[in-house]
């Protein structure tokens, strides 16, 4: 946590030391990505906060990500992240808290622009390194602007390797996750959007879908010259595999997720 | 039909709609745009408007995401482009060309531009 705070302090110092040089791309969704990238030379600090709650047994989790994003070349942007996760779960008659940290590197390349071209198209890659896990994530990004409307669709593939102890030996377990995400945002003004986003998240083990659920909820965003913020509420609407509470799977997934991203240009 | 199948069909139809609707949010100037523009600026034709579109993309997308022409009113565009002129190294002549394109593209409804251009 100290590292995260130090990084945040450093980011704030940088932001205060330099006046805003360039206006960068705001996000209208927190789970769904559009294809817009930071222009060359633009830099941005994004603070991510995701809160998850509501499983069969007591479960609360907060994910914080601190991102430094910058434009590399025309159409290409990159980011580095510091990730911190704190969770408290019920184990028997006890509440057990745990914390994990990791770092990530993200690369996003816009091939077609959603305003200039008939459809926006981009590629996204991310690698995450933790002390006990490694993740590789790839996304296909599609989006389109219809005057006041922005529509975005993502196909996500993620491979995760995690070290676990089995019979006293450390073994590596792999897991595949896929997502189909979609979002729609209406520009009430150039600065303010209201919309919705949805995602179907699936976990695949040994070639078989073990878990799959649909999440959807409202998203609002506001931006100014120097900063922007986007908030999404994402309740679980249905499970396509195991059901533990009506139509929901509250063993693998939470009943409610909420994500707030606050960003400022530096 | 299960919920999953319904979602899949909706998703596929949605994606097809997005892919099929080929109009860009930054309209490519047509004869209809040129006719509208010529009423205000007699020397303006499709080539000049296309030049304005190219300049807008080249000069403005280097610093920020592009706004659609209807994002601002004519008065606001005049103010915004003037404010950005120095930073984007836009000459007075280029500013006028960009503004003519943006004002024209915002004034002509996309359906009208496409339909009449097709005839």
mmCIF file of C-alpha atoms in Angstrom:
data_model
loop_
_atom_site.group_PDB
_atom_site.id
_atom_site.type_symbol
_atom_site.label_atom_id
_atom_site.label_comp_id
_atom_site.label_asym_id
_atom_site.label_seq_id
_atom_site.Cartn_x
_atom_site.Cartn_y
_atom_site.Cartn_z
ATOM 1 C CA UNK A 1 0.000 0.000 0.000
ATOM 2 C CA UNK A 2 2.880 2.337 0.768
ATOM 3 C CA UNK A 3 4.126 1.967 -2.788
ATOM 4 C CA UNK A 4 0.693 2.915 -4.098
ATOM 5 C CA UNK A 5 0.546 5.993 -1.878
ATOM 6 C CA UNK A 6 4.047 7.040 -2.898
ATOM 7 C CA UNK A 7 3.113 6.656 -6.550
ATOM 8 C CA UNK A 8 -0.073 8.709 -5.993
ATOM 9 C CA UNK A 9 1.895 11.426 -4.202
ATOM 10 C CA UNK A 10 4.438 11.522 -7.034
ATOM 11 C CA UNK A 11 1.638 11.715 -9.612
ATOM 12 C CA UNK A 12 0.003 14.637 -7.792
ATOM 13 C CA UNK A 13 3.338 16.478 -7.587
ATOM 14 C CA UNK A 14 3.866 16.009 -11.323
ATOM 15 C CA UNK A 15 0.322 17.203 -12.023
ATOM 16 C CA UNK A 16 0.810 20.336 -9.951
ATOM 17 C CA UNK A 17 4.268 21.047 -11.329
ATOM 18 C CA UNK A 18 3.213 21.041 -14.969
ATOM 19 C CA UNK A 19 0.303 23.004 -16.379
ATOM 20 C CA UNK A 20 -2.093 21.114 -18.618
ATOM 21 C CA UNK A 21 -0.436 20.861 -22.008
ATOM 22 C CA UNK A 22 -2.858 18.863 -24.073
ATOM 23 C CA UNK A 23 -6.402 17.700 -23.883
ATOM 24 C CA UNK A 24 -6.640 13.934 -23.880
ATOM 25 C CA UNK A 25 -9.248 11.239 -24.455
ATOM 26 C CA UNK A 26 -11.895 10.756 -21.843
ATOM 27 C CA UNK A 27 -13.504 7.383 -21.228
ATOM 28 C CA UNK A 28 -17.266 7.153 -21.344
ATOM 29 C CA UNK A 29 -17.324 3.635 -19.885
ATOM 30 C CA UNK A 30 -15.368 1.937 -17.111
ATOM 31 C CA UNK A 31 -15.528 -1.710 -18.251
ATOM 32 C CA UNK A 32 -15.888 -1.230 -22.005
ATOM 33 C CA UNK A 33 -13.073 0.358 -23.994
ATOM 34 C CA UNK A 34 -13.554 2.618 -26.981
ATOM 35 C CA UNK A 35 -10.750 2.968 -29.523
ATOM 36 C CA UNK A 36 -9.688 6.517 -28.668
ATOM 37 C CA UNK A 37 -6.062 6.787 -27.577
ATOM 38 C CA UNK A 38 -3.957 9.487 -26.003
ATOM 39 C CA UNK A 39 -2.448 11.843 -28.579
ATOM 40 C CA UNK A 40 1.335 11.874 -28.926
ATOM 41 C CA UNK A 41 2.866 13.633 -25.938
ATOM 42 C CA UNK A 42 -0.323 13.631 -23.855
ATOM 43 C CA UNK A 43 -0.160 12.093 -20.401
ATOM 44 C CA UNK A 44 -2.845 11.192 -17.947
ATOM 45 C CA UNK A 45 -3.122 9.715 -14.467
ATOM 46 C CA UNK A 46 -6.156 7.481 -13.915
ATOM 47 C CA UNK A 47 -7.271 6.288 -10.499
ATOM 48 C CA UNK A 48 -9.494 3.211 -10.663
ATOM 49 C CA UNK A 49 -11.671 2.030 -7.793
ATOM 50 C CA UNK A 50 -13.790 -1.096 -8.084
ATOM 51 C CA UNK A 51 -16.002 -2.231 -5.231
ATOM 52 C CA UNK A 52 -17.532 -5.699 -5.224
ATOM 53 C CA UNK A 53 -19.967 -7.132 -2.743
ATOM 54 C CA UNK A 54 -22.704 -9.710 -2.298
ATOM 55 C CA UNK A 55 -21.810 -13.361 -2.420
ATOM 56 C CA UNK A 56 -23.530 -16.260 -0.720
ATOM 57 C CA UNK A 57 -21.147 -15.849 2.209
ATOM 58 C CA UNK A 58 -19.808 -12.500 3.353
ATOM 59 C CA UNK A 59 -17.502 -11.059 0.697
ATOM 60 C CA UNK A 60 -16.219 -7.578 0.021
ATOM 61 C CA UNK A 61 -13.420 -6.591 -2.280
ATOM 62 C CA UNK A 62 -11.827 -3.346 -3.368
ATOM 63 C CA UNK A 63 -9.569 -3.151 -6.402
ATOM 64 C CA UNK A 64 -7.464 -0.028 -6.859
ATOM 65 C CA UNK A 65 -5.480 0.636 -9.972
ATOM 66 C CA UNK A 66 -3.240 3.613 -10.495
ATOM 67 C CA UNK A 67 -2.517 4.155 -14.159
ATOM 68 C CA UNK A 68 -0.112 6.410 -15.979
ATOM 69 C CA UNK A 69 -1.185 6.579 -19.624
ATOM 70 C CA UNK A 70 0.682 8.303 -22.416
ATOM 71 C CA UNK A 71 0.555 8.658 -26.181
ATOM 72 C CA UNK A 72 3.530 7.002 -27.861
ATOM 73 C CA UNK A 73 2.973 7.571 -31.566
ATOM 74 C CA UNK A 74 -0.030 8.503 -33.694
ATOM 75 C CA UNK A 75 -2.681 5.909 -32.784
ATOM 76 C CA UNK A 76 -0.546 4.092 -30.203
ATOM 77 C CA UNK A 77 -0.817 4.607 -26.443
ATOM 78 C CA UNK A 78 0.681 2.789 -23.510
ATOM 79 C CA UNK A 79 0.078 2.598 -19.773
ATOM 80 C CA UNK A 80 1.692 1.297 -16.650
ATOM 81 C CA UNK A 81 -0.414 0.281 -13.676
ATOM 82 C CA UNK A 82 0.064 -0.393 -10.015
ATOM 83 C CA UNK A 83 -2.697 -2.740 -8.893
ATOM 84 C CA UNK A 84 -3.809 -3.333 -5.339
ATOM 85 C CA UNK A 85 -6.575 -5.691 -4.214
ATOM 86 C CA UNK A 86 -7.972 -6.053 -0.714
ATOM 87 C CA UNK A 87 -10.649 -8.612 0.019
ATOM 88 C CA UNK A 88 -12.451 -9.909 3.068
ATOM 89 C CA UNK A 89 -14.276 -13.215 2.816
ATOM 90 C CA UNK A 90 -16.066 -15.483 5.213
ATOM 91 C CA UNK A 91 -14.186 -18.723 5.853
ATOM 92 C CA UNK A 92 -16.132 -20.879 8.283
ATOM 93 C CA UNK A 93 -16.856 -18.687 11.288
ATOM 94 C CA UNK A 94 -14.089 -16.230 10.522
ATOM 95 C CA UNK A 95 -13.642 -13.251 8.272
ATOM 96 C CA UNK A 96 -10.339 -13.529 6.484
ATOM 97 C CA UNK A 97 -8.728 -10.542 4.805
ATOM 98 C CA UNK A 98 -6.061 -10.759 2.154
ATOM 99 C CA UNK A 99 -4.207 -8.311 -0.041
ATOM 100 C CA UNK A 100 -2.310 -8.646 -3.294
ATOM 101 C CA UNK A 101 -0.351 -6.288 -5.498
ATOM 102 C CA UNK A 102 0.741 -6.468 -9.092
ATOM 103 C CA UNK A 103 1.970 -4.332 -11.951
ATOM 104 C CA UNK A 104 0.614 -4.154 -15.487
ATOM 105 C CA UNK A 105 1.641 -2.823 -18.844
ATOM 106 C CA UNK A 106 -1.023 -1.934 -21.410
ATOM 107 C CA UNK A 107 -0.720 -1.186 -25.107
ATOM 108 C CA UNK A 108 -3.552 0.141 -27.222
ATOM 109 C CA UNK A 109 -3.438 0.729 -30.950
ATOM 110 C CA UNK A 110 -6.150 2.499 -32.904
ATOM 111 C CA UNK A 111 -6.331 1.270 -36.485
ATOM 112 C CA UNK A 112 -9.559 3.022 -37.517
ATOM 113 C CA UNK A 113 -10.938 6.193 -35.923
ATOM 114 C CA UNK A 114 -14.639 6.132 -34.908
ATOM 115 C CA UNK A 115 -15.174 9.754 -35.984
ATOM 116 C CA UNK A 116 -13.189 9.786 -39.229
ATOM 117 C CA UNK A 117 -13.842 6.221 -40.450
ATOM 118 C CA UNK A 118 -17.140 4.334 -40.824
ATOM 119 C CA UNK A 119 -16.194 2.270 -37.767
ATOM 120 C CA UNK A 120 -13.501 2.519 -35.119
ATOM 121 C CA UNK A 121 -11.248 -0.496 -34.684
ATOM 122 C CA UNK A 122 -8.414 -1.066 -32.251
ATOM 123 C CA UNK A 123 -6.240 -3.693 -30.623
ATOM 124 C CA UNK A 124 -5.462 -3.898 -26.932
ATOM 125 C CA UNK A 125 -2.890 -5.978 -25.068
ATOM 126 C CA UNK A 126 -2.062 -6.118 -21.384
ATOM 127 C CA UNK A 127 0.350 -8.115 -19.265
ATOM 128 C CA UNK A 128 0.085 -8.309 -15.479
ATOM 129 C CA UNK A 129 2.752 -9.618 -13.159
ATOM 130 C CA UNK A 130 2.000 -10.426 -9.553
ATOM 131 C CA UNK A 131 3.872 -12.344 -6.912
ATOM 132 C CA UNK A 132 1.791 -15.470 -7.484
ATOM 133 C CA UNK A 133 0.105 -14.881 -10.838
ATOM 134 C CA UNK A 134 0.720 -13.799 -14.391
ATOM 135 C CA UNK A 135 -1.991 -12.610 -16.767
ATOM 136 C CA UNK A 136 -2.076 -11.959 -20.489
ATOM 137 C CA UNK A 137 -5.080 -10.148 -21.889
ATOM 138 C CA UNK A 138 -6.049 -9.282 -25.448
ATOM 139 C CA UNK A 139 -9.018 -7.277 -26.677
ATOM 140 C CA UNK A 140 -10.576 -6.479 -30.016
ATOM 141 C CA UNK A 141 -12.137 -3.039 -29.827
ATOM 142 C CA UNK A 142 -14.942 -1.801 -32.058
ATOM 143 C CA UNK A 143 -16.768 1.492 -31.712
ATOM 144 C CA UNK A 144 -18.804 3.930 -33.703
ATOM 145 C CA UNK A 145 -20.001 7.497 -33.304
ATOM 146 C CA UNK A 146 -23.530 8.352 -34.422
ATOM 147 C CA UNK A 147 -23.574 12.101 -33.892
ATOM 148 C CA UNK A 148 -24.544 12.238 -30.182
ATOM 149 C CA UNK A 149 -24.283 8.507 -29.621
ATOM 150 C CA UNK A 150 -21.229 6.342 -28.957
ATOM 151 C CA UNK A 151 -21.479 2.556 -29.266
ATOM 152 C CA UNK A 152 -18.597 0.274 -28.320
ATOM 153 C CA UNK A 153 -18.152 -3.508 -28.382
ATOM 154 C CA UNK A 154 -15.168 -5.483 -27.048
ATOM 155 C CA UNK A 155 -14.196 -9.138 -27.334
ATOM 156 C CA UNK A 156 -11.775 -10.082 -24.556
ATOM 157 C CA UNK A 157 -9.543 -13.120 -24.103
ATOM 158 C CA UNK A 158 -7.494 -13.544 -20.942
ATOM 159 C CA UNK A 159 -5.075 -16.263 -19.905
ATOM 160 C CA UNK A 160 -4.074 -16.492 -16.268
ATOM 161 C CA UNK A 161 -1.411 -18.601 -14.571
ATOM 162 C CA UNK A 162 -1.487 -18.865 -10.814
ATOM 163 C CA UNK A 163 0.899 -20.606 -8.444
ATOM 164 C CA UNK A 164 -0.762 -22.865 -5.890
ATOM 165 C CA UNK A 165 0.369 -25.328 -3.288
ATOM 166 C CA UNK A 166 -0.811 -28.878 -3.893
ATOM 167 C CA UNK A 167 0.416 -31.788 -1.770
ATOM 168 C CA UNK A 168 3.206 -29.595 -0.482
ATOM 169 C CA UNK A 169 4.409 -28.740 -3.965
ATOM 170 C CA UNK A 170 4.066 -25.450 -5.802
ATOM 171 C CA UNK A 171 2.156 -25.959 -9.003
ATOM 172 C CA UNK A 172 0.993 -23.595 -11.706
ATOM 173 C CA UNK A 173 -2.686 -23.593 -12.606
ATOM 174 C CA UNK A 174 -3.974 -21.913 -15.716
ATOM 175 C CA UNK A 175 -7.395 -20.443 -16.326
ATOM 176 C CA UNK A 176 -8.977 -18.842 -19.354
ATOM 177 C CA UNK A 177 -11.445 -15.998 -19.126
ATOM 178 C CA UNK A 178 -13.465 -14.502 -21.949
ATOM 179 C CA UNK A 179 -15.649 -11.446 -22.029
ATOM 180 C CA UNK A 180 -18.061 -9.890 -24.461
ATOM 181 C CA UNK A 181 -18.591 -6.278 -23.465
ATOM 182 C CA UNK A 182 -20.826 -3.629 -24.971
ATOM 183 C CA UNK A 183 -21.599 -0.049 -24.087
ATOM 184 C CA UNK A 184 -23.730 2.802 -25.330
ATOM 185 C CA UNK A 185 -23.382 6.443 -24.297
ATOM 186 C CA UNK A 186 -25.432 9.492 -25.213
ATOM 187 C CA UNK A 187 -23.756 12.900 -25.229
ATOM 188 C CA UNK A 188 -26.159 15.220 -23.412
ATOM 189 C CA UNK A 189 -23.473 17.873 -23.764
ATOM 190 C CA UNK A 190 -19.888 17.564 -25.036
ATOM 191 C CA UNK A 191 -18.840 17.034 -21.408
ATOM 192 C CA UNK A 192 -21.583 14.879 -19.988
ATOM 193 C CA UNK A 193 -22.780 11.446 -21.083
ATOM 194 C CA UNK A 194 -25.298 8.973 -19.763
ATOM 195 C CA UNK A 195 -25.409 5.409 -20.944
ATOM 196 C CA UNK A 196 -25.183 1.770 -20.049
ATOM 197 C CA UNK A 197 -22.700 -1.026 -20.315
ATOM 198 C CA UNK A 198 -23.033 -4.780 -20.229
ATOM 199 C CA UNK A 199 -20.621 -7.681 -20.033
ATOM 200 C CA UNK A 200 -20.807 -11.431 -20.285
ATOM 201 C CA UNK A 201 -17.930 -12.881 -18.294
ATOM 202 C CA UNK A 202 -16.997 -16.553 -18.615
ATOM 203 C CA UNK A 203 -14.394 -18.757 -16.953
ATOM 204 C CA UNK A 204 -13.111 -21.697 -18.977
ATOM 205 C CA UNK A 205 -11.215 -24.596 -17.442
ATOM 206 C CA UNK A 206 -9.976 -27.611 -19.401
ATOM 207 C CA UNK A 207 -11.893 -26.389 -22.447
ATOM 208 C CA UNK A 208 -15.195 -26.303 -20.552
ATOM 209 C CA UNK A 209 -17.135 -23.214 -19.487
ATOM 210 C CA UNK A 210 -17.251 -23.443 -15.703
ATOM 211 C CA UNK A 211 -18.857 -20.105 -14.926
ATOM 212 C CA UNK A 212 -20.630 -17.507 -17.022
ATOM 213 C CA UNK A 213 -22.720 -14.516 -16.019
ATOM 214 C CA UNK A 214 -24.274 -11.373 -17.428
ATOM 215 C CA UNK A 215 -23.716 -8.005 -15.776
ATOM 216 C CA UNK A 216 -25.275 -4.733 -16.916
ATOM 217 C CA UNK A 217 -25.919 -1.298 -15.513
ATOM 218 C CA UNK A 218 -25.874 2.464 -15.981
ATOM 219 C CA UNK A 219 -22.763 4.527 -16.708
ATOM 220 C CA UNK A 220 -22.295 8.278 -16.423
ATOM 221 C CA UNK A 221 -19.287 10.390 -17.251
ATOM 222 C CA UNK A 222 -18.274 13.993 -16.902
ATOM 223 C CA UNK A 223 -15.216 15.712 -18.320
ATOM 224 C CA UNK A 224 -13.619 19.115 -18.208
ATOM 225 C CA UNK A 225 -10.420 20.541 -19.700
ATOM 226 C CA UNK A 226 -8.278 19.142 -16.911
ATOM 227 C CA UNK A 227 -9.992 16.016 -15.606
ATOM 228 C CA UNK A 228 -12.748 13.486 -16.177
ATOM 229 C CA UNK A 229 -14.641 10.927 -14.112
ATOM 230 C CA UNK A 230 -16.778 7.945 -15.058
ATOM 231 C CA UNK A 231 -18.957 5.803 -12.823
ATOM 232 C CA UNK A 232 -20.648 2.488 -13.576
ATOM 233 C CA UNK A 233 -22.931 0.353 -11.444
ATOM 234 C CA UNK A 234 -22.832 -3.243 -12.600
ATOM 235 C CA UNK A 235 -25.249 -5.667 -10.923
ATOM 236 C CA UNK A 236 -25.264 -9.327 -11.899
ATOM 237 C CA UNK A 237 -28.403 -9.976 -13.931
ATOM 238 C CA UNK A 238 -28.159 -13.681 -14.766
ATOM 239 C CA UNK A 239 -25.894 -16.680 -14.580
ATOM 240 C CA UNK A 240 -25.680 -19.045 -17.530
ATOM 241 C CA UNK A 241 -24.087 -21.893 -15.552
ATOM 242 C CA UNK A 242 -24.356 -22.546 -11.834
ATOM 243 C CA UNK A 243 -27.203 -20.752 -10.053
ATOM 244 C CA UNK A 244 -27.031 -20.292 -6.303
ATOM 245 C CA UNK A 245 -29.606 -17.556 -5.697
ATOM 246 C CA UNK A 246 -32.506 -17.484 -8.120
ATOM 247 C CA UNK A 247 -30.935 -16.861 -11.507
ATOM 248 C CA UNK A 248 -27.643 -15.589 -10.068
ATOM 249 C CA UNK A 249 -24.327 -17.255 -9.303
ATOM 250 C CA UNK A 250 -23.231 -15.776 -5.991
ATOM 251 C CA UNK A 251 -20.512 -18.338 -5.408
ATOM 252 C CA UNK A 252 -18.182 -17.275 -8.200
ATOM 253 C CA UNK A 253 -19.440 -13.738 -8.826
ATOM 254 C CA UNK A 254 -20.705 -10.838 -6.779
ATOM 255 C CA UNK A 255 -24.229 -9.468 -6.790
ATOM 256 C CA UNK A 256 -22.981 -5.927 -7.340
ATOM 257 C CA UNK A 257 -19.901 -4.251 -8.703
ATOM 258 C CA UNK A 258 -19.313 -0.522 -8.942
ATOM 259 C CA UNK A 259 -16.384 1.170 -10.651
ATOM 260 C CA UNK A 260 -15.280 4.773 -10.520
ATOM 261 C CA UNK A 261 -12.401 6.081 -12.624
ATOM 262 C CA UNK A 262 -11.087 9.537 -11.931
ATOM 263 C CA UNK A 263 -8.442 10.907 -14.262
ATOM 264 C CA UNK A 264 -6.487 14.083 -14.711
ATOM 265 C CA UNK A 265 -4.188 15.252 -17.474
ATOM 266 C CA UNK A 266 -0.596 16.043 -16.626
ATOM 267 C CA UNK B 1 -35.342 -19.222 -27.004
ATOM 268 C CA UNK B 2 -33.126 -19.022 -23.954
ATOM 269 C CA UNK B 3 -31.826 -15.744 -22.570
ATOM 270 C CA UNK B 4 -28.361 -16.627 -23.830
ATOM 271 C CA UNK B 5 -29.593 -17.238 -27.385
ATOM 272 C CA UNK B 6 -31.604 -14.032 -27.294
ATOM 273 C CA UNK B 7 -28.541 -12.104 -26.192
ATOM 274 C CA UNK B 8 -26.388 -13.716 -28.865
ATOM 275 C CA UNK B 9 -28.876 -12.848 -31.618
ATOM 276 C CA UNK B 10 -29.221 -9.287 -30.306
ATOM 277 C CA UNK B 11 -25.466 -8.933 -30.181
ATOM 278 C CA UNK B 12 -24.946 -10.242 -33.695
ATOM 279 C CA UNK B 13 -27.702 -8.010 -35.098
ATOM 280 C CA UNK B 14 -26.257 -5.031 -33.243
ATOM 281 C CA UNK B 15 -22.772 -5.664 -34.582
ATOM 282 C CA UNK B 16 -24.115 -6.118 -38.112
ATOM 283 C CA UNK B 17 -25.983 -2.818 -37.863
ATOM 284 C CA UNK B 18 -22.862 -1.050 -36.688
ATOM 285 C CA UNK B 19 -20.781 -2.533 -39.487
ATOM 286 C CA UNK B 20 -23.377 -1.996 -42.210
ATOM 287 C CA UNK B 21 -24.147 1.641 -41.419
ATOM 288 C CA UNK B 22 -21.182 3.084 -43.242
ATOM 289 C CA UNK B 23 -21.743 6.811 -42.691
ATOM 290 C CA UNK B 24 -18.924 8.428 -40.782
ATOM 291 C CA UNK B 25 -19.542 10.831 -37.935
ATOM 292 C CA UNK B 26 -17.299 13.231 -39.843
ATOM 293 C CA UNK B 27 -19.202 13.414 -43.144
ATOM 294 C CA UNK B 28 -17.352 13.129 -46.430
ATOM 295 C CA UNK B 29 -18.463 16.205 -48.423
ATOM 296 C CA UNK B 30 -21.024 15.551 -51.155
ATOM 297 C CA UNK B 31 -22.637 17.670 -53.852
ATOM 298 C CA UNK B 32 -25.348 18.584 -51.318
ATOM 299 C CA UNK B 33 -22.745 19.969 -48.909
ATOM 300 C CA UNK B 34 -21.105 21.906 -51.736
ATOM 301 C CA UNK B 35 -24.429 23.444 -52.821
ATOM 302 C CA UNK B 36 -25.200 24.525 -49.253
ATOM 303 C CA UNK B 37 -21.712 25.986 -48.776
ATOM 304 C CA UNK B 38 -21.722 27.802 -52.137
ATOM 305 C CA UNK B 39 -24.713 29.855 -50.992
ATOM 306 C CA UNK B 40 -22.545 31.392 -48.242
ATOM 307 C CA UNK B 41 -19.100 31.166 -49.806
ATOM 308 C CA UNK B 42 -19.595 31.152 -53.613
ATOM 309 C CA UNK B 43 -16.109 29.810 -54.389
ATOM 310 C CA UNK B 44 -16.534 26.728 -52.158
ATOM 311 C CA UNK B 45 -16.917 23.336 -53.859
ATOM 312 C CA UNK B 46 -16.645 19.669 -52.809
ATOM 313 C CA UNK B 47 -12.850 19.691 -53.201
ATOM 314 C CA UNK B 48 -12.503 22.711 -50.913
ATOM 315 C CA UNK B 49 -14.735 21.090 -48.277
ATOM 316 C CA UNK B 50 -12.761 17.853 -48.523
ATOM 317 C CA UNK B 51 -9.613 19.900 -48.001
ATOM 318 C CA UNK B 52 -11.226 21.355 -44.868
ATOM 319 C CA UNK B 53 -12.038 17.856 -43.598
ATOM 320 C CA UNK B 54 -8.455 16.681 -44.217
ATOM 321 C CA UNK B 55 -7.036 19.724 -42.452
ATOM 322 C CA UNK B 56 -9.372 19.262 -39.485
ATOM 323 C CA UNK B 57 -8.254 15.632 -39.083
ATOM 324 C CA UNK B 58 -4.562 16.388 -39.580
ATOM 325 C CA UNK B 59 -4.299 19.524 -37.462
ATOM 326 C CA UNK B 60 -6.702 18.693 -34.632
ATOM 327 C CA UNK B 61 -6.421 14.928 -34.014
ATOM 328 C CA UNK B 62 -2.779 15.336 -32.980
ATOM 329 C CA UNK B 63 -3.847 16.968 -29.705
ATOM 330 C CA UNK B 64 -7.314 15.672 -28.834
ATOM 331 C CA UNK B 65 -10.113 13.347 -29.856
ATOM 332 C CA UNK B 66 -12.046 14.733 -32.793
ATOM 333 C CA UNK B 67 -15.434 16.257 -32.157
ATOM 334 C CA UNK B 68 -18.316 15.700 -34.526
ATOM 335 C CA UNK B 69 -19.415 18.838 -36.462
ATOM 336 C CA UNK B 70 -22.680 19.039 -34.532
ATOM 337 C CA UNK B 71 -20.845 19.101 -31.185
ATOM 338 C CA UNK B 72 -20.692 22.896 -31.330
ATOM 339 C CA UNK B 73 -22.754 25.718 -32.753
ATOM 340 C CA UNK B 74 -21.266 27.913 -35.489
ATOM 341 C CA UNK B 75 -20.328 30.614 -32.970
ATOM 342 C CA UNK B 76 -18.717 28.045 -30.698
ATOM 343 C CA UNK B 77 -16.711 26.518 -33.568
ATOM 344 C CA UNK B 78 -15.407 29.950 -34.541
ATOM 345 C CA UNK B 79 -14.311 30.517 -30.949
ATOM 346 C CA UNK B 80 -12.846 27.015 -30.436
ATOM 347 C CA UNK B 81 -10.836 26.932 -33.669
ATOM 348 C CA UNK B 82 -9.512 30.449 -33.029
ATOM 349 C CA UNK B 83 -8.446 29.394 -29.520
ATOM 350 C CA UNK B 84 -6.575 26.368 -30.888
ATOM 351 C CA UNK B 85 -5.099 28.121 -33.936
ATOM 352 C CA UNK B 86 -1.714 28.998 -32.485
ATOM 353 C CA UNK B 87 -1.125 25.675 -30.723
ATOM 354 C CA UNK B 88 -2.113 23.658 -33.824
ATOM 355 C CA UNK B 89 -0.076 25.943 -36.138
ATOM 356 C CA UNK B 90 -3.089 26.738 -38.307
ATOM 357 C CA UNK B 91 -2.839 29.699 -40.686
ATOM 358 C CA UNK B 92 -5.733 32.155 -41.064
ATOM 359 C CA UNK B 93 -6.530 30.664 -44.465
ATOM 360 C CA UNK B 94 -6.532 27.113 -43.105
ATOM 361 C CA UNK B 95 -8.769 28.206 -40.207
ATOM 362 C CA UNK B 96 -11.353 29.494 -42.699
ATOM 363 C CA UNK B 97 -11.216 26.264 -44.734
ATOM 364 C CA UNK B 98 -11.672 24.135 -41.592
ATOM 365 C CA UNK B 99 -14.545 26.296 -40.352
ATOM 366 C CA UNK B 100 -16.352 26.167 -43.692
ATOM 367 C CA UNK B 101 -16.225 22.378 -43.625
ATOM 368 C CA UNK B 102 -17.372 22.085 -39.976
ATOM 369 C CA UNK B 103 -20.194 24.616 -40.349
ATOM 370 C CA UNK B 104 -21.413 23.010 -43.579
ATOM 371 C CA UNK B 105 -21.209 19.447 -42.230
ATOM 372 C CA UNK B 106 -23.189 20.486 -39.142
ATOM 373 C CA UNK B 107 -25.843 22.296 -41.191
ATOM 374 C CA UNK B 108 -26.651 19.548 -43.705
ATOM 375 C CA UNK B 109 -28.500 16.592 -42.147
ATOM 376 C CA UNK B 110 -26.612 13.346 -42.956
ATOM 377 C CA UNK B 111 -29.714 11.636 -44.401
ATOM 378 C CA UNK B 112 -30.260 14.533 -46.809
ATOM 379 C CA UNK B 113 -26.614 14.553 -47.875
ATOM 380 C CA UNK B 114 -26.569 10.823 -48.551
ATOM 381 C CA UNK B 115 -29.957 10.556 -50.246
ATOM 382 C CA UNK B 116 -29.546 13.516 -52.565
ATOM 383 C CA UNK B 117 -25.954 12.612 -53.342
ATOM 384 C CA UNK B 118 -27.129 9.184 -54.464
ATOM 385 C CA UNK B 119 -29.519 10.678 -57.060
#
